[in-house]
Short mmCIF file of C-alpha atoms in Angstrom, two decimals:
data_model
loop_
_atom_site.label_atom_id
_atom_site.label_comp_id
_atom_site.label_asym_id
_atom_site.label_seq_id
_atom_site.Cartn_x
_atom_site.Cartn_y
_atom_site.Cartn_z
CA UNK A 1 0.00 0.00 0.00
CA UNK A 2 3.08 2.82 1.05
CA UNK A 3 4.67 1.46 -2.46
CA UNK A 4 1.74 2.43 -4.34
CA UNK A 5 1.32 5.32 -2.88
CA UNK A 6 5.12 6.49 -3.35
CA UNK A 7 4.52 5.22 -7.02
CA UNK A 8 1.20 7.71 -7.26
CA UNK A 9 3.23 10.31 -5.73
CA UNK A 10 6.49 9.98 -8.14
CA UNK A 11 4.13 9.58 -11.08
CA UNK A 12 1.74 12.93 -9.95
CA UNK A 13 5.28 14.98 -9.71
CA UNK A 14 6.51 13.58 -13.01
CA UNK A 15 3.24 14.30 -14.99
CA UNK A 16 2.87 17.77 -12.66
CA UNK A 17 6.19 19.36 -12.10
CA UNK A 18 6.04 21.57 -14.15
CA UNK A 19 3.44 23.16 -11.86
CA UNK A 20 6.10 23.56 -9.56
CA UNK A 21 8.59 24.87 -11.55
CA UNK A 22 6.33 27.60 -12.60
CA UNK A 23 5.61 28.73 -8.41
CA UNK A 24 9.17 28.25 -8.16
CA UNK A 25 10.28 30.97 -11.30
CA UNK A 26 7.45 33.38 -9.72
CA UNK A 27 8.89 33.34 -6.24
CA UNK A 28 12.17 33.28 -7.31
CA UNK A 29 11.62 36.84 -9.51
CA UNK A 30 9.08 37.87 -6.76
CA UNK A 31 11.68 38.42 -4.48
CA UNK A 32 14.70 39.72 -6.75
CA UNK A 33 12.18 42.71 -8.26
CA UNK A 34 8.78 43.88 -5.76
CA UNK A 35 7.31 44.95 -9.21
CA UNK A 36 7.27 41.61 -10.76
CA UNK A 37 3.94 40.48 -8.48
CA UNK A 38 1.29 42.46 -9.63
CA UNK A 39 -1.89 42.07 -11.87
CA UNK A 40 -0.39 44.23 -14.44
CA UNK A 41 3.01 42.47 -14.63
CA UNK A 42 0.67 38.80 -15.01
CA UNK A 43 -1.12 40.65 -17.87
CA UNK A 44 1.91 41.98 -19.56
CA UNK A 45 3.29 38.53 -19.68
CA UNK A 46 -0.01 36.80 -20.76
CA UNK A 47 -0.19 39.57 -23.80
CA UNK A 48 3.49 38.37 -24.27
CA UNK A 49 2.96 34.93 -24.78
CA UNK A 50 -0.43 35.00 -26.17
CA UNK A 51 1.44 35.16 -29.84
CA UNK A 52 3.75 31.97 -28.76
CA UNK A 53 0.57 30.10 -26.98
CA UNK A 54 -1.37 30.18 -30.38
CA UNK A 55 1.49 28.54 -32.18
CA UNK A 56 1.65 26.80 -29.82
CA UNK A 57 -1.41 24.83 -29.76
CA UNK A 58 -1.06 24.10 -33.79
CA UNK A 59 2.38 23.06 -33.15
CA UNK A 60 1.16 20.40 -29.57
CA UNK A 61 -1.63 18.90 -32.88
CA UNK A 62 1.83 18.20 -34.87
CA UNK A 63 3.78 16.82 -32.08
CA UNK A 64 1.58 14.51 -30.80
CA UNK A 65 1.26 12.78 -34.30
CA UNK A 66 5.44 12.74 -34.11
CA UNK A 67 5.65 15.48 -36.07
CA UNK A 68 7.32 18.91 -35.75
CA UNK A 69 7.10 22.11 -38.09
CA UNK A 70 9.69 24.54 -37.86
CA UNK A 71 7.55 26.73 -40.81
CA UNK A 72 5.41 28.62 -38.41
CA UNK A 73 7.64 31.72 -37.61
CA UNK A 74 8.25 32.14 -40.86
CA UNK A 75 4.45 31.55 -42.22
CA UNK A 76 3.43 34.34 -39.04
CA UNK A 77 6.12 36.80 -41.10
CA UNK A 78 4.51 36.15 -44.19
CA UNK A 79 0.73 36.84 -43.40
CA UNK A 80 2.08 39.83 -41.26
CA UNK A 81 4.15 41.34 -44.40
CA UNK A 82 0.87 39.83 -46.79
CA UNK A 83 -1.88 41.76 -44.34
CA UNK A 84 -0.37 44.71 -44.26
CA UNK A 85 0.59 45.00 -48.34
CA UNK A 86 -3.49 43.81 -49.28
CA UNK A 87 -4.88 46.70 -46.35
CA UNK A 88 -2.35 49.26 -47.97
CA UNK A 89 -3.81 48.88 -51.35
CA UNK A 90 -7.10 48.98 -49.99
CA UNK A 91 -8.33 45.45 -49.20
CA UNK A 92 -11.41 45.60 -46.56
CA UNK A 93 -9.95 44.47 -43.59
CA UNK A 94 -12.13 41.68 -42.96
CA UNK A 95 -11.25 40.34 -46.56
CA UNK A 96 -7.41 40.87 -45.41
CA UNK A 97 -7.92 38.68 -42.77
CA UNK A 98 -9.55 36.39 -44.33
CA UNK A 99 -7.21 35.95 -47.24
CA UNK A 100 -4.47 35.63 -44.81
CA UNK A 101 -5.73 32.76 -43.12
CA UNK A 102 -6.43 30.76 -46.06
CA UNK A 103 -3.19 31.05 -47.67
CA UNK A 104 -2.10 30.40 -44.25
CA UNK A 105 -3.75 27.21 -44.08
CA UNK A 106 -2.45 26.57 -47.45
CA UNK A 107 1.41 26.80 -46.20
CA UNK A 108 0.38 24.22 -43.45
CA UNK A 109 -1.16 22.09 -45.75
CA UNK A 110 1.81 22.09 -48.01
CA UNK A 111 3.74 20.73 -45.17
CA UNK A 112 1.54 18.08 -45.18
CA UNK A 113 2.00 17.56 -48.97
CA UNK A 114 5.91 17.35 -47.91
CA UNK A 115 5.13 14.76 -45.64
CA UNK A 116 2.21 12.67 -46.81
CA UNK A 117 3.15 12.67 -50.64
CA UNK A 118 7.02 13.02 -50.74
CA UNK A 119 7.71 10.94 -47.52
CA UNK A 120 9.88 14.11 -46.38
CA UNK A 121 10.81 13.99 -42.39
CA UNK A 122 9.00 16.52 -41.01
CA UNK A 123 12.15 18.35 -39.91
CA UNK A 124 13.92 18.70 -43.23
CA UNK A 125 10.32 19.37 -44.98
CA UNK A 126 9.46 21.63 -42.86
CA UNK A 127 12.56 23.20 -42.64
CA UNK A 128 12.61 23.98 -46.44
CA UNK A 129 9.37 26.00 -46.42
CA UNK A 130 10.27 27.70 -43.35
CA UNK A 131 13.37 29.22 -45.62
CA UNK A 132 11.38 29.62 -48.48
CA UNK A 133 8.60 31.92 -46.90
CA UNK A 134 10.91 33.65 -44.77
CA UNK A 135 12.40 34.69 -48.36
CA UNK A 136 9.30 35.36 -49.87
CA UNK A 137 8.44 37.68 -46.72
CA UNK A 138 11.03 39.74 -47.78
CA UNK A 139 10.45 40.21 -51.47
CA UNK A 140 6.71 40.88 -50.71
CA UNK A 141 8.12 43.49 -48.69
CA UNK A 142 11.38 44.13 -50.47
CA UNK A 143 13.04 43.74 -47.41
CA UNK A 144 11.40 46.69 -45.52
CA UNK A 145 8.45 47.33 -43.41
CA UNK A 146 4.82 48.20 -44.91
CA UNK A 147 3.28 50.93 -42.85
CA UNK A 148 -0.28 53.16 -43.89
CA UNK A 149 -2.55 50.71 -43.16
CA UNK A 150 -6.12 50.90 -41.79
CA UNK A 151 -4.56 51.97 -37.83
CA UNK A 152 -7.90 50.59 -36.33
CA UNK A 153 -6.74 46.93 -37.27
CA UNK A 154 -4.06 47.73 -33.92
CA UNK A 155 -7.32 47.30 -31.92
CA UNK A 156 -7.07 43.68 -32.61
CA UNK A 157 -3.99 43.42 -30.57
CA UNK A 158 -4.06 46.45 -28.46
CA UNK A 159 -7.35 46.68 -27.09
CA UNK A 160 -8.70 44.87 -23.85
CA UNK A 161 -12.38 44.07 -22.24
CA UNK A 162 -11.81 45.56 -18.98
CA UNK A 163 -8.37 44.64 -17.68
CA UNK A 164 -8.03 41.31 -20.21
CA UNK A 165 -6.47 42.28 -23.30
CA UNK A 166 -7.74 40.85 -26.51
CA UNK A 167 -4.34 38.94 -27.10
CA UNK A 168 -5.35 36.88 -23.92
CA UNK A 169 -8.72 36.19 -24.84
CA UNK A 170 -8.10 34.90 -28.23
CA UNK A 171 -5.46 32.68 -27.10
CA UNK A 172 -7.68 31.41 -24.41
CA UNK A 173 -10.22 30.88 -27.35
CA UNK A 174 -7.86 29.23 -28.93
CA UNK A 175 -6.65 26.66 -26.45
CA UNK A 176 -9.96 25.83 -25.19
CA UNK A 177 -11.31 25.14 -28.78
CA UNK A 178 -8.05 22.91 -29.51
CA UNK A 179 -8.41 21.20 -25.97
CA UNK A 180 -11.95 20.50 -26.94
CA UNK A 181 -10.83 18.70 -30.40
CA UNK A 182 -8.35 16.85 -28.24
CA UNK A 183 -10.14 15.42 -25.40
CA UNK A 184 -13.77 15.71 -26.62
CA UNK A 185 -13.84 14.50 -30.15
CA UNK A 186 -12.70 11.08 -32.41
CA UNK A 187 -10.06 13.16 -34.05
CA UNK A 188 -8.23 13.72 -31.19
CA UNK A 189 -8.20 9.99 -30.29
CA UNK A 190 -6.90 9.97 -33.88
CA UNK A 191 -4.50 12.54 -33.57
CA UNK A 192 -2.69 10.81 -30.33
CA UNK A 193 -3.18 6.95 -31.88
CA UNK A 194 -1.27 8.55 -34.92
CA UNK A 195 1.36 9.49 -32.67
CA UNK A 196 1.45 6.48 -30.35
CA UNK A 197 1.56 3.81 -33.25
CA UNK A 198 0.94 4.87 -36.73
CA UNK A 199 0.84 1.64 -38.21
CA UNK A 200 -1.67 0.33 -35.85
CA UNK A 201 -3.70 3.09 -36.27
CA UNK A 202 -4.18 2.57 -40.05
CA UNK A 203 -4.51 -1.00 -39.28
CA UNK A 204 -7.57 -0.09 -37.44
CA UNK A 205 -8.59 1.98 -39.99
CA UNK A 206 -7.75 5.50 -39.46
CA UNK A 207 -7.10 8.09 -41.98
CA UNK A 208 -3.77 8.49 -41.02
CA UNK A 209 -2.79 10.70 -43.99
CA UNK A 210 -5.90 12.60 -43.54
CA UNK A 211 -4.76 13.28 -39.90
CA UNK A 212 -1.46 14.22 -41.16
CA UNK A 213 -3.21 16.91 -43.55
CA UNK A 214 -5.57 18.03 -41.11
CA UNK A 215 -2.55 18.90 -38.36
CA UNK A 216 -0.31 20.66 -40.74
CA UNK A 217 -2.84 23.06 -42.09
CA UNK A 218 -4.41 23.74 -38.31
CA UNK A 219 -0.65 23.94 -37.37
CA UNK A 220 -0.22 26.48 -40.55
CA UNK A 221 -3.56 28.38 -39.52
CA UNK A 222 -2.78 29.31 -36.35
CA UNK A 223 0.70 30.70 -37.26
CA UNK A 224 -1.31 33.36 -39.73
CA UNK A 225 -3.56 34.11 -36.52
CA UNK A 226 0.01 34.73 -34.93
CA UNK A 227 0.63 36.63 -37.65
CA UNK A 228 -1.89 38.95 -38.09
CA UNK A 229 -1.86 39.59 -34.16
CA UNK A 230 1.79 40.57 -34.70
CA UNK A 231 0.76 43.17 -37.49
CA UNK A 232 -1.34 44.39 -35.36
CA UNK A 233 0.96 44.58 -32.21
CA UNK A 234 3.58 46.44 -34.31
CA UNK A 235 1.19 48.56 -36.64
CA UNK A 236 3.46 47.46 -39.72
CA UNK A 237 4.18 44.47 -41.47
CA UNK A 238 7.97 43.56 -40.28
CA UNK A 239 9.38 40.62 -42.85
CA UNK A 240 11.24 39.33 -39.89
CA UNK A 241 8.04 39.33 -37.75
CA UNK A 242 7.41 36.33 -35.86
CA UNK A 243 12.16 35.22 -36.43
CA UNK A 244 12.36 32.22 -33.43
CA UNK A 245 8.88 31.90 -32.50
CA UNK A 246 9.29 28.18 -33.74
CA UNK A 247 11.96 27.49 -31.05
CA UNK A 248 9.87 29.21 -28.64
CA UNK A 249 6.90 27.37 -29.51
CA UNK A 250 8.52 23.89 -29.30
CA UNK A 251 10.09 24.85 -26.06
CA UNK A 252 6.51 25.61 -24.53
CA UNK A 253 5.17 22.22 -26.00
CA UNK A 254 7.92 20.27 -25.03
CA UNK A 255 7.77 21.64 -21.22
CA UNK A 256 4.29 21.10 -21.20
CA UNK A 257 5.41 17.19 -21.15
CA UNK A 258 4.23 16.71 -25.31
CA UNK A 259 6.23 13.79 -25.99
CA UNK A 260 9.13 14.96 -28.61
CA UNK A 261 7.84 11.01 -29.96
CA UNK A 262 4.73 11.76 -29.98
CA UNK A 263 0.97 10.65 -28.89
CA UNK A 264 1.34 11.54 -25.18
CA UNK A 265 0.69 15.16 -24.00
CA UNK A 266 -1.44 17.16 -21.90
CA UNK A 267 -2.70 20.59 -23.82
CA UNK A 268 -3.99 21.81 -20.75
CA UNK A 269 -0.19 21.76 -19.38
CA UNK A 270 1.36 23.58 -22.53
CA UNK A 271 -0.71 26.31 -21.37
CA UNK A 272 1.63 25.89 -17.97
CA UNK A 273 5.14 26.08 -20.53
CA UNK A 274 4.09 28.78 -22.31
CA UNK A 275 3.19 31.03 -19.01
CA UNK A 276 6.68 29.77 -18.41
CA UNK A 277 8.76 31.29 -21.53
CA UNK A 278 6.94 34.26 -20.76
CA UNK A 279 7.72 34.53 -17.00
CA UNK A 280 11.48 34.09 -17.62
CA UNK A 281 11.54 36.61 -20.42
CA UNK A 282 9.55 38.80 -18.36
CA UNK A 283 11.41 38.53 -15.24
CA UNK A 284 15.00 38.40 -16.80
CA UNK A 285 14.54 41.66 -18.14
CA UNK A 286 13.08 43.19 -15.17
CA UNK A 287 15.62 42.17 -13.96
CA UNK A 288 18.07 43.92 -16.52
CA UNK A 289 19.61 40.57 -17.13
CA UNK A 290 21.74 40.53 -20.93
CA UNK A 291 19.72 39.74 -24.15
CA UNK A 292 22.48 36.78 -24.79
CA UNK A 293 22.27 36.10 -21.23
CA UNK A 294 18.53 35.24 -22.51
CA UNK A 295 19.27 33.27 -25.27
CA UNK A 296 21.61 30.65 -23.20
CA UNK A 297 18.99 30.22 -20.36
CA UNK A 298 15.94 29.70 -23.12
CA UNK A 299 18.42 27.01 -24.66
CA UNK A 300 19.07 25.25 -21.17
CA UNK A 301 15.35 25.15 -20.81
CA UNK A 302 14.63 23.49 -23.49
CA UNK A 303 17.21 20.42 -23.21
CA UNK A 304 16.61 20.32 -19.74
CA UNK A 305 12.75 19.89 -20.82
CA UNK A 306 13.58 17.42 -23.08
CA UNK A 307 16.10 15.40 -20.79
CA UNK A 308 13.18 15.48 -18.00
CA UNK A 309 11.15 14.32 -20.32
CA UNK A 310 13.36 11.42 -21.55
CA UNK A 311 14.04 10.50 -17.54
CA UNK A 312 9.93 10.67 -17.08
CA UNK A 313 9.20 8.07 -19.47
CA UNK A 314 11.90 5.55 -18.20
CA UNK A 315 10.51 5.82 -15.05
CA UNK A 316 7.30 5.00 -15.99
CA UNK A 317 8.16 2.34 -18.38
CA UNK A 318 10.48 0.58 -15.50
CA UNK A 319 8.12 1.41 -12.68
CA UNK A 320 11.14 2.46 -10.91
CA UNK A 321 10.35 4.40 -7.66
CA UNK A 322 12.82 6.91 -6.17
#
């Protein structure tokens, strides 16, 4: 009986530390700055991430079919270049949007082409039409910003209901809807079974190219929402917009205990890694701490992520209890 519940225990703080480690970064910047506990520092870094937690979601679908796509920085810079180019020659903003979205579901879904069709590792295929958007961001733009649009389209990012910006609401939209298709719905089933044994999932009959599509274009989708949100943050579309968000992205997934494998994951704690990225970013610089200083701790984050992840699943798989 103490055995099992010492196993429950270890297995609660493997699937749940991450919790912890969250409490533990707040504290930790709680006492080295009295600023950094406050409702408006929580909603600063919630408007922060809220770009990162959409990608986010898009890139937990990919992962947890064993996937990765390393495109969706680069399609965010193209639908934020795109938006801003169709509003400055006089596009309706609502048929901006909407053409952004499409085509941005279109760059997913030719990741899924890459995959599906040409038997391409995600990595390498996704790789390639990361560097071929993030080039044609720049001659859309030739290689500056595009200002003079509609300036009421900043609302979109700028604007709040009461205290809440509308960042924080989408993303919240966002996650909930994708937590829904995950945990509610046959396709979600799908999308883990794809990830936990692909063959026996088409053996059982699943579409398991279909879920392959379907992943790559939501994936692709939500990086234009990104996109447009960072148009809108800026007021200009910025060909480098949305440089590194892929990194960031798979750093949130990953500490949110996604299996880099895939078919095991927990949405609900991505939510946890992204709040994460954003509270060290948030409290490194108020706490004046170096921009390259930054870059190394984001780095250690993510292989220590990774390497907790690796120990979490041995200890599972050997029932070993410490």
């Amino acid at each position: 009986m103490i055995n099992d519940r010492r196993k429950t225990m270890v297995n609660y703080l493997l699937d749940y530390g991450i919790v912890i480690v969250l409490v533990a970064l707040m504290v930790i910047f709680s006492i080295a700055s009295d600023k950094f506990l406050s409702a408006s520092t929580l909603f600063t870094i919630l408007r922060q991430v809220a770009v990162t937690g959409i990608i986010s979601v898009g890139m937990t679908f990919v992962m947890l079919t064993g996937g990765i796509d390393l495109s969706v920085g680069s399609i965010a810079g193209v639908v934020s270049v795109l938006g801003a180019v169709l509003m400055v020659a006089g596009v309706p903003i609502f048929g901006a949007v909407v053409i952004c979205l499409l085509l941005a579901a279109g760059f997913g879904f030719v990741n899924g082409i890459c995959v599906n069709v040409f038997n391409i590792p995600p990595l390498i295929g996704t790789l390639g039409v990361m560097t071929s958007l993030r080039g044609v961001a720049y001659l859309i733009s030739n290689g500056v910003p595009v200002y003079g649009f509609d300036e009421g389209f900043k609302y979109f990012a700028q604007g709040s209901v009461g205290p809440i910006p509308y960042p924080v609401i989408l993303m919240a939209a966002v996650f909930l809807v994708g937590a829904f298709i995950l945990m509610k719905t046959r396709t979600g089933r799908y999308i883990y079974g794809v990830g936990g044994n692909e063959e026996a999932s088409r053996l059982s009959g699943v579409g398991v190219t279909k879920i392959k599509y379907l992943v790559y274009t939501v994936s692709g989708l939500l990086s234009g929402l990104a996109g447009l949100m960072l148009l809108a943050r800026t007021n200009s579309g910025q060909p480098s917009a949305g440089t590194g968000y892929e990194m960031d992205a798979i750093t949130a997934v990953v500490l949110g205990g996604v299996s880099i494998a895939g078919g095991k994951g927990n949405i609900w704690l991505v939510i946890v890694g992204v709040v994460i990225m954003g509270t060290l970013s948030t409290g490194m610089v108020m706490n004046n701490i170096n921009d390259y200083v930054q870059q190394v701790i984001k780095g250690i984050v993510l292989v220590a992520a990774v390497a907790f992840a690796q120990f979490s699943q041995k200890v599972k798989a050997n029932n070993i209890v410490v």
